[in-house]
Amino acid sequence: MRISLLAFLRYGCVDGNYRCHGSKSSCKTMLHTSNQVSYWTGINCNKKLAFLHDVPGADDSYYVGRSNTTVMFVNGLLSSMNGTKCSALQRYCKKNNVSFLCFDYRGHGQSSGHFIDCTMHNWVADASDMLDYIVSLGHEQNQESNVILIGSSLGAWISLVLALQNPDAISAVIGIGSAIDYTSDTYNKLSNEQRTIWENSMETSSSSNQFKISSPYLDDAFPFSRDLYLSGNDYLICRDNHLSKGIVNRELKCPVRFLHGDEDDVVPYTKIYDAASALRSKYSGTDIRIKMLKAGDHRLSTADDVTAILDTLDEFL
């Protein structure tokens, strides 16, 4: 993996390893390359995002004569860029001469931070930083970036948020086992006693504001904090919520494809029809289609599932 030569010439190099990459109008990040994985560090050095950007032909020349399409994979909750779907997408993009980017949110994989300290604000910001990185590289070549977002579970929700916040930058969204409005749905599964504890407590850092949530795909239950729940209210898509300030008055210009297993044991398939209906109601004229995968579970990682994902991606390449 190589950082853009133009970015290197423009912004210089620090101690032979770090390259400052400008985003929009200012130099806001530092990139550190280590083998295949690179690290994106915020201007205040308050985070370090691990990511992989695979550009076909980068050993010859960066972006010169290449397609301006980038497939960006957005992971699910407590997943990382080492997963089956991510690896399959990377191989497929390489085979088809398409750039591919994946990353770990804060509190996940090789990135900095602790899961319990993170919120939807953090993870949306992390995905937005990666999108800014792709777009700014395109600007270096005087090209408009063509970004296809593929989001798994929570990543599908975040992908839709990015598409709403950046309607001119995203050419398509593909959701896999889409957990849209996940934080609200999880809150609704809490007991009345648990909800009362949250409603009566003002100490957001208190251990009483964290409840353990089980998943059939995790060995151990994970902590679900009140801060995580409340932050999700800023991005609710399927609910008419005046608190959704993160996506208010936004446009959804790109086509959306949902792939969902009819045996999904985390997000029932009926919810994806509800999500599609809500999106069509809020953003009339949007091309939204659902493909239900027979015997598919939440992960959608079998060979047949991956083939369906790649076939859907083909529609936009």
mmCIF file of C-alpha atoms in Angstrom:
data_model
loop_
_atom_site.group_PDB
_atom_site.id
_atom_site.type_symbol
_atom_site.label_atom_id
_atom_site.label_comp_id
_atom_site.label_asym_id
_atom_site.label_seq_id
_atom_site.Cartn_x
_atom_site.Cartn_y
_atom_site.Cartn_z
ATOM 1 C CA MET A 1 0.000 0.000 0.000
ATOM 2 C CA ARG A 2 1.366 3.431 -0.942
ATOM 3 C CA ILE A 3 0.307 6.882 0.089
ATOM 4 C CA SER A 4 -0.244 9.265 -2.833
ATOM 5 C CA LEU A 5 3.004 10.555 -4.316
ATOM 6 C CA LEU A 6 1.366 13.939 -4.873
ATOM 7 C CA ALA A 7 0.332 14.080 -1.223
ATOM 8 C CA PHE A 8 3.899 13.278 -0.230
ATOM 9 C CA LEU A 9 5.366 15.990 -2.467
ATOM 10 C CA ARG A 10 2.789 18.538 -1.368
ATOM 11 C CA TYR A 11 2.802 17.974 2.372
ATOM 12 C CA GLY A 12 6.263 16.545 3.017
ATOM 13 C CA CYS A 13 7.517 13.772 5.214
ATOM 14 C CA VAL A 14 8.270 13.617 8.925
ATOM 15 C CA ASP A 15 10.986 11.249 10.258
ATOM 16 C CA GLY A 16 10.696 9.082 7.160
ATOM 17 C CA ASN A 17 7.469 7.387 8.197
ATOM 18 C CA TYR A 18 4.748 9.979 8.570
ATOM 19 C CA ARG A 19 3.082 11.896 5.804
ATOM 20 C CA CYS A 20 0.717 14.744 6.389
ATOM 21 C CA HIS A 21 -2.400 14.460 4.275
ATOM 22 C CA GLY A 22 -4.595 17.490 3.698
ATOM 23 C CA SER A 23 -8.335 17.138 3.949
ATOM 24 C CA LYS A 24 -10.522 19.812 2.366
ATOM 25 C CA SER A 25 -8.843 23.177 3.038
ATOM 26 C CA SER A 26 -6.404 22.273 5.797
ATOM 27 C CA CYS A 27 -3.830 19.720 6.726
ATOM 28 C CA LYS A 28 -5.685 17.836 9.415
ATOM 29 C CA THR A 29 -4.179 14.368 9.677
ATOM 30 C CA MET A 30 -1.041 12.314 9.717
ATOM 31 C CA LEU A 31 -0.751 9.010 7.875
ATOM 32 C CA HIS A 32 1.640 6.333 9.065
ATOM 33 C CA THR A 33 2.248 3.356 6.800
ATOM 34 C CA SER A 34 3.211 -0.019 8.210
ATOM 35 C CA ASN A 35 3.229 -2.831 5.664
ATOM 36 C CA GLN A 36 -0.328 -3.153 4.353
ATOM 37 C CA VAL A 37 -2.023 -1.277 7.199
ATOM 38 C CA SER A 38 -1.819 2.495 7.563
ATOM 39 C CA TYR A 39 -2.887 4.745 10.420
ATOM 40 C CA TRP A 40 -4.871 7.969 10.278
ATOM 41 C CA THR A 41 -4.225 10.295 13.194
ATOM 42 C CA GLY A 42 -6.402 13.299 13.993
ATOM 43 C CA ILE A 43 -4.842 16.742 14.159
ATOM 44 C CA ASN A 44 -4.982 16.681 17.964
ATOM 45 C CA CYS A 45 -3.554 13.151 18.016
ATOM 46 C CA ASN A 46 -6.655 12.031 19.879
ATOM 47 C CA LYS A 47 -7.220 8.951 17.751
ATOM 48 C CA LYS A 48 -5.463 6.511 15.465
ATOM 49 C CA LEU A 49 -7.532 4.742 12.824
ATOM 50 C CA ALA A 50 -6.156 1.612 11.224
ATOM 51 C CA PHE A 51 -7.076 1.291 7.558
ATOM 52 C CA LEU A 52 -6.061 -0.484 4.389
ATOM 53 C CA HIS A 53 -6.243 1.227 0.999
ATOM 54 C CA ASP A 54 -5.560 -1.166 -1.857
ATOM 55 C CA VAL A 55 -5.024 0.652 -5.165
ATOM 56 C CA PRO A 56 -4.483 -1.564 -8.242
ATOM 57 C CA GLY A 57 -1.272 -0.682 -10.037
ATOM 58 C CA ALA A 58 -0.031 1.531 -7.215
ATOM 59 C CA ASP A 59 3.477 0.153 -7.702
ATOM 60 C CA ASP A 60 3.565 1.699 -11.178
ATOM 61 C CA SER A 61 1.850 5.036 -10.650
ATOM 62 C CA TYR A 62 -0.768 6.279 -8.234
ATOM 63 C CA TYR A 63 -4.183 6.822 -9.770
ATOM 64 C CA VAL A 64 -2.737 7.873 -13.148
ATOM 65 C CA GLY A 65 -5.032 6.383 -15.746
ATOM 66 C CA ARG A 66 -6.923 4.426 -13.098
ATOM 67 C CA SER A 67 -10.628 4.248 -12.460
ATOM 68 C CA ASN A 68 -11.875 6.859 -10.013
ATOM 69 C CA THR A 69 -14.110 4.268 -8.326
ATOM 70 C CA THR A 70 -13.373 3.231 -4.746
ATOM 71 C CA VAL A 71 -15.263 0.585 -2.812
ATOM 72 C CA MET A 72 -15.284 1.464 0.879
ATOM 73 C CA PHE A 73 -16.278 -1.265 3.320
ATOM 74 C CA VAL A 74 -17.820 -0.204 6.636
ATOM 75 C CA ASN A 75 -17.694 -2.903 9.308
ATOM 76 C CA GLY A 76 -20.336 -3.997 11.724
ATOM 77 C CA LEU A 77 -20.302 -3.548 15.493
ATOM 78 C CA LEU A 78 -17.325 -5.263 17.179
ATOM 79 C CA SER A 79 -16.076 -6.483 13.820
ATOM 80 C CA SER A 80 -12.804 -5.636 12.098
ATOM 81 C CA MET A 81 -11.294 -5.399 8.637
ATOM 82 C CA ASN A 82 -10.040 -8.997 8.924
ATOM 83 C CA GLY A 83 -13.496 -10.469 8.317
ATOM 84 C CA THR A 84 -14.606 -12.841 5.555
ATOM 85 C CA LYS A 85 -16.700 -10.309 3.604
ATOM 86 C CA CYS A 86 -14.028 -7.638 3.779
ATOM 87 C CA SER A 87 -11.322 -9.999 2.496
ATOM 88 C CA ALA A 88 -13.557 -11.262 -0.326
ATOM 89 C CA LEU A 89 -14.363 -7.705 -1.403
ATOM 90 C CA GLN A 90 -10.704 -6.732 -1.390
ATOM 91 C CA ARG A 91 -9.783 -9.667 -3.642
ATOM 92 C CA TYR A 92 -12.681 -8.944 -5.978
ATOM 93 C CA CYS A 93 -11.802 -5.262 -6.296
ATOM 94 C CA LYS A 94 -8.169 -6.090 -6.971
ATOM 95 C CA LYS A 95 -9.233 -8.524 -9.689
ATOM 96 C CA ASN A 96 -11.446 -5.863 -11.277
ATOM 97 C CA ASN A 97 -8.906 -2.992 -11.046
ATOM 98 C CA VAL A 98 -10.969 -1.061 -8.505
ATOM 99 C CA SER A 99 -9.581 0.686 -5.442
ATOM 100 C CA PHE A 100 -10.680 -0.731 -2.102
ATOM 101 C CA LEU A 101 -10.595 0.771 1.381
ATOM 102 C CA CYS A 102 -11.516 -0.759 4.732
ATOM 103 C CA PHE A 103 -10.840 0.436 8.263
ATOM 104 C CA ASP A 104 -11.420 -0.198 11.945
ATOM 105 C CA TYR A 105 -13.509 2.191 14.013
ATOM 106 C CA ARG A 106 -12.121 3.501 17.265
ATOM 107 C CA GLY A 107 -12.431 0.822 19.920
ATOM 108 C CA HIS A 108 -12.237 -1.888 17.238
ATOM 109 C CA GLY A 109 -9.477 -4.010 15.720
ATOM 110 C CA GLN A 110 -6.140 -2.226 15.359
ATOM 111 C CA SER A 111 -7.474 1.298 15.946
ATOM 112 C CA SER A 112 -7.031 3.231 19.163
ATOM 113 C CA GLY A 113 -9.591 3.701 21.903
ATOM 114 C CA HIS A 114 -11.783 1.530 24.095
ATOM 115 C CA PHE A 115 -15.143 0.305 22.928
ATOM 116 C CA ILE A 116 -16.977 1.371 26.063
ATOM 117 C CA ASP A 117 -15.831 4.991 25.585
ATOM 118 C CA CYS A 118 -17.095 5.223 21.995
ATOM 119 C CA THR A 119 -20.392 6.472 20.611
ATOM 120 C CA MET A 120 -22.116 6.743 17.263
ATOM 121 C CA HIS A 121 -20.654 10.251 16.988
ATOM 122 C CA ASN A 122 -17.164 8.741 17.078
ATOM 123 C CA TRP A 123 -17.863 5.999 14.562
ATOM 124 C CA VAL A 124 -19.678 8.247 12.103
ATOM 125 C CA ALA A 125 -16.745 10.679 12.366
ATOM 126 C CA ASP A 126 -14.271 7.841 11.743
ATOM 127 C CA ALA A 127 -16.109 6.738 8.596
ATOM 128 C CA SER A 128 -16.392 10.364 7.483
ATOM 129 C CA ASP A 129 -12.614 10.824 7.869
ATOM 130 C CA MET A 130 -12.005 7.819 5.635
ATOM 131 C CA LEU A 131 -14.431 9.185 3.052
ATOM 132 C CA ASP A 132 -12.687 12.584 3.171
ATOM 133 C CA TYR A 133 -9.387 10.811 2.576
ATOM 134 C CA ILE A 134 -10.713 9.107 -0.569
ATOM 135 C CA VAL A 135 -12.291 12.287 -1.915
ATOM 136 C CA SER A 136 -9.164 14.365 -1.287
ATOM 137 C CA LEU A 137 -7.024 11.865 -3.179
ATOM 138 C CA GLY A 138 -9.393 12.222 -6.116
ATOM 139 C CA HIS A 139 -9.065 16.005 -5.963
ATOM 140 C CA GLU A 140 -5.296 15.647 -6.282
ATOM 141 C CA GLN A 141 -5.910 14.130 -9.710
ATOM 142 C CA ASN A 142 -8.682 16.613 -10.571
ATOM 143 C CA GLN A 143 -11.181 13.764 -10.467
ATOM 144 C CA GLU A 144 -14.547 13.469 -8.799
ATOM 145 C CA SER A 145 -14.427 10.386 -6.605
ATOM 146 C CA ASN A 146 -16.941 7.635 -7.263
ATOM 147 C CA VAL A 147 -17.400 5.970 -3.872
ATOM 148 C CA ILE A 148 -19.477 2.842 -3.368
ATOM 149 C CA LEU A 149 -20.223 2.195 0.305
ATOM 150 C CA ILE A 150 -20.758 -1.389 1.430
ATOM 151 C CA GLY A 151 -21.858 -1.557 5.053
ATOM 152 C CA SER A 152 -22.349 -4.620 7.203
ATOM 153 C CA SER A 153 -24.874 -4.536 10.073
ATOM 154 C CA LEU A 154 -24.196 -1.288 12.000
ATOM 155 C CA GLY A 155 -21.930 -0.299 9.109
ATOM 156 C CA ALA A 156 -24.940 -0.219 6.794
ATOM 157 C CA TRP A 157 -26.586 2.361 9.056
ATOM 158 C CA ILE A 158 -23.403 4.434 9.127
ATOM 159 C CA SER A 159 -23.122 4.117 5.329
ATOM 160 C CA LEU A 160 -26.608 5.554 4.910
ATOM 161 C CA VAL A 161 -25.711 8.407 7.265
ATOM 162 C CA LEU A 162 -22.639 9.182 5.138
ATOM 163 C CA ALA A 163 -24.732 9.090 1.962
ATOM 164 C CA LEU A 164 -27.187 11.543 3.507
ATOM 165 C CA GLN A 165 -24.420 13.835 4.730
ATOM 166 C CA ASN A 166 -22.460 13.648 1.456
ATOM 167 C CA PRO A 167 -25.052 13.203 -1.308
ATOM 168 C CA ASP A 168 -22.670 14.182 -4.115
ATOM 169 C CA ALA A 169 -19.791 11.947 -3.019
ATOM 170 C CA ILE A 170 -21.545 8.563 -2.804
ATOM 171 C CA SER A 171 -22.625 6.696 -5.927
ATOM 172 C CA ALA A 172 -24.285 3.701 -4.219
ATOM 173 C CA VAL A 173 -24.919 2.091 -0.837
ATOM 174 C CA ILE A 174 -25.080 -1.666 -0.346
ATOM 175 C CA GLY A 175 -26.346 -2.786 3.056
ATOM 176 C CA ILE A 176 -25.633 -6.309 4.333
ATOM 177 C CA GLY A 177 -27.766 -7.463 7.262
ATOM 178 C CA SER A 178 -28.479 -3.779 7.831
ATOM 179 C CA ALA A 179 -28.893 -2.805 11.496
ATOM 180 C CA ILE A 180 -30.472 0.600 10.891
ATOM 181 C CA ASP A 181 -31.325 2.548 14.061
ATOM 182 C CA TYR A 182 -29.585 -0.201 16.011
ATOM 183 C CA THR A 183 -29.119 1.811 19.188
ATOM 184 C CA SER A 184 -32.817 2.608 19.433
ATOM 185 C CA ASP A 185 -33.794 -0.998 18.754
ATOM 186 C CA THR A 186 -31.361 -2.196 21.429
ATOM 187 C CA TYR A 187 -32.741 0.294 23.943
ATOM 188 C CA ASN A 188 -36.238 -1.029 23.268
ATOM 189 C CA LYS A 189 -35.026 -4.506 24.270
ATOM 190 C CA LEU A 190 -33.933 -3.312 27.707
ATOM 191 C CA SER A 191 -36.161 -4.131 30.646
ATOM 192 C CA ASN A 192 -38.356 -1.470 32.214
ATOM 193 C CA GLU A 193 -36.071 -1.556 35.251
ATOM 194 C CA GLN A 194 -32.986 -0.904 33.150
ATOM 195 C CA ARG A 195 -34.624 1.981 31.311
ATOM 196 C CA THR A 196 -35.703 3.511 34.626
ATOM 197 C CA ILE A 197 -32.108 3.393 35.890
ATOM 198 C CA TRP A 198 -30.969 5.335 32.833
ATOM 199 C CA GLU A 199 -33.783 7.859 33.032
ATOM 200 C CA ASN A 200 -33.112 8.591 36.707
ATOM 201 C CA SER A 201 -29.336 8.824 36.499
ATOM 202 C CA MET A 202 -27.405 11.884 35.363
ATOM 203 C CA GLU A 203 -23.949 10.341 35.846
ATOM 204 C CA THR A 204 -23.069 9.270 32.307
ATOM 205 C CA SER A 205 -19.796 7.698 33.434
ATOM 206 C CA SER A 206 -21.418 5.527 36.082
ATOM 207 C CA SER A 207 -21.202 1.756 35.660
ATOM 208 C CA SER A 208 -24.980 1.686 36.173
ATOM 209 C CA ASN A 209 -25.273 3.350 32.760
ATOM 210 C CA GLN A 210 -23.857 0.281 31.030
ATOM 211 C CA PHE A 211 -25.750 -2.928 30.413
ATOM 212 C CA LYS A 212 -24.431 -6.140 28.924
ATOM 213 C CA ILE A 213 -25.928 -7.192 25.597
ATOM 214 C CA SER A 214 -25.587 -10.732 24.278
ATOM 215 C CA SER A 215 -25.081 -11.681 20.656
ATOM 216 C CA PRO A 216 -25.159 -15.134 19.055
ATOM 217 C CA TYR A 217 -21.966 -14.165 17.213
ATOM 218 C CA LEU A 218 -19.896 -13.102 20.228
ATOM 219 C CA ASP A 219 -18.408 -15.262 22.959
ATOM 220 C CA ASP A 220 -19.048 -12.624 25.591
ATOM 221 C CA ALA A 221 -21.751 -10.024 26.115
ATOM 222 C CA PHE A 222 -20.679 -6.485 25.230
ATOM 223 C CA PRO A 223 -21.354 -3.236 27.149
ATOM 224 C CA PHE A 224 -24.119 -1.018 25.792
ATOM 225 C CA SER A 225 -23.830 2.437 27.349
ATOM 226 C CA ARG A 226 -26.342 5.207 27.722
ATOM 227 C CA ASP A 227 -23.975 7.519 25.849
ATOM 228 C CA LEU A 228 -23.988 5.133 22.890
ATOM 229 C CA TYR A 229 -27.774 4.987 22.937
ATOM 230 C CA LEU A 230 -28.236 8.749 23.175
ATOM 231 C CA SER A 231 -25.705 9.456 20.426
ATOM 232 C CA GLY A 232 -27.623 7.185 18.066
ATOM 233 C CA ASN A 233 -30.639 9.490 18.353
ATOM 234 C CA ASP A 234 -28.799 12.001 16.171
ATOM 235 C CA TYR A 235 -28.848 9.601 13.217
ATOM 236 C CA LEU A 236 -32.188 7.801 13.363
ATOM 237 C CA ILE A 237 -33.460 7.038 9.872
ATOM 238 C CA CYS A 238 -36.587 4.931 10.288
ATOM 239 C CA ARG A 239 -38.193 7.034 12.987
ATOM 240 C CA ASP A 240 -39.694 10.507 12.783
ATOM 241 C CA ASN A 241 -37.411 11.873 15.450
ATOM 242 C CA HIS A 242 -36.727 15.581 15.784
ATOM 243 C CA LEU A 243 -33.488 14.688 17.574
ATOM 244 C CA SER A 244 -31.871 13.316 14.397
ATOM 245 C CA LYS A 245 -29.822 16.469 13.920
ATOM 246 C CA GLY A 246 -26.986 14.550 12.269
ATOM 247 C CA ILE A 247 -29.023 13.945 9.111
ATOM 248 C CA VAL A 248 -31.724 16.621 9.171
ATOM 249 C CA ASN A 249 -32.658 18.204 5.831
ATOM 250 C CA ARG A 250 -30.353 15.883 3.899
ATOM 251 C CA GLU A 251 -30.762 14.337 0.466
ATOM 252 C CA LEU A 252 -30.409 10.702 -0.536
ATOM 253 C CA LYS A 253 -29.371 10.785 -4.182
ATOM 254 C CA CYS A 254 -27.740 7.391 -4.669
ATOM 255 C CA PRO A 255 -29.320 3.964 -5.215
ATOM 256 C CA VAL A 256 -29.550 1.688 -2.185
ATOM 257 C CA ARG A 257 -29.452 -2.107 -2.182
ATOM 258 C CA PHE A 258 -30.277 -4.176 0.882
ATOM 259 C CA LEU A 259 -29.178 -7.810 1.114
ATOM 260 C CA HIS A 260 -30.780 -9.559 4.060
ATOM 261 C CA GLY A 261 -31.045 -13.116 5.289
ATOM 262 C CA ASP A 262 -34.530 -14.505 5.837
ATOM 263 C CA GLU A 263 -33.149 -16.251 8.943
ATOM 264 C CA ASP A 264 -31.356 -13.219 10.374
ATOM 265 C CA ASP A 265 -31.378 -13.754 14.142
ATOM 266 C CA VAL A 266 -30.212 -10.246 15.037
ATOM 267 C CA VAL A 267 -32.195 -7.990 12.693
ATOM 268 C CA PRO A 268 -35.480 -9.667 11.679
ATOM 269 C CA TYR A 269 -36.073 -9.409 7.932
ATOM 270 C CA THR A 270 -39.298 -7.492 8.519
ATOM 271 C CA LYS A 271 -37.203 -4.559 9.776
ATOM 272 C CA ILE A 272 -35.457 -4.129 6.441
ATOM 273 C CA TYR A 273 -38.824 -3.730 4.725
ATOM 274 C CA ASP A 274 -39.721 -1.125 7.347
ATOM 275 C CA ALA A 275 -36.433 0.667 6.686
ATOM 276 C CA ALA A 276 -36.944 0.672 2.930
ATOM 277 C CA SER A 277 -40.472 1.999 3.378
ATOM 278 C CA ALA A 278 -39.244 4.798 5.667
ATOM 279 C CA LEU A 279 -36.501 5.777 3.223
ATOM 280 C CA ARG A 280 -38.921 5.844 0.279
ATOM 281 C CA SER A 281 -41.304 7.980 2.302
ATOM 282 C CA LYS A 282 -38.652 10.491 3.376
ATOM 283 C CA TYR A 283 -36.672 10.563 0.122
ATOM 284 C CA SER A 284 -39.116 10.076 -2.727
ATOM 285 C CA GLY A 285 -37.683 8.882 -6.007
ATOM 286 C CA THR A 286 -34.770 7.043 -4.403
ATOM 287 C CA ASP A 287 -33.927 3.709 -6.057
ATOM 288 C CA ILE A 288 -34.176 1.240 -3.167
ATOM 289 C CA ARG A 289 -34.287 -2.526 -3.657
ATOM 290 C CA ILE A 290 -34.215 -5.502 -1.302
ATOM 291 C CA LYS A 291 -32.749 -8.913 -2.054
ATOM 292 C CA MET A 292 -33.739 -11.552 0.466
ATOM 293 C CA LEU A 293 -31.212 -14.400 0.769
ATOM 294 C CA LYS A 294 -32.710 -17.767 1.552
ATOM 295 C CA ALA A 295 -31.437 -19.397 4.766
ATOM 296 C CA GLY A 296 -29.167 -16.397 5.298
ATOM 297 C CA ASP A 297 -28.197 -15.453 8.841
ATOM 298 C CA HIS A 298 -27.044 -12.058 10.106
ATOM 299 C CA ARG A 299 -23.435 -12.434 9.016
ATOM 300 C CA LEU A 300 -24.147 -13.399 5.386
ATOM 301 C CA SER A 301 -20.636 -14.817 5.074
ATOM 302 C CA THR A 302 -21.201 -18.135 3.315
ATOM 303 C CA ALA A 303 -19.879 -18.653 -0.203
ATOM 304 C CA ASP A 304 -23.373 -18.157 -1.659
ATOM 305 C CA ASP A 305 -23.903 -15.021 0.429
ATOM 306 C CA VAL A 306 -20.592 -13.521 -0.701
ATOM 307 C CA THR A 307 -21.437 -14.312 -4.323
ATOM 308 C CA ALA A 308 -24.714 -12.408 -3.933
ATOM 309 C CA ILE A 309 -22.823 -9.435 -2.463
ATOM 310 C CA LEU A 310 -20.333 -9.397 -5.327
ATOM 311 C CA ASP A 311 -23.120 -9.705 -7.900
ATOM 312 C CA THR A 312 -24.794 -6.673 -6.350
ATOM 313 C CA LEU A 313 -21.519 -4.742 -6.435
ATOM 314 C CA ASP A 314 -21.185 -5.574 -10.140
ATOM 315 C CA GLU A 315 -24.279 -3.483 -10.813
ATOM 316 C CA PHE A 316 -22.323 -0.328 -9.932
ATOM 317 C CA LEU A 317 -18.849 -1.094 -11.288
#
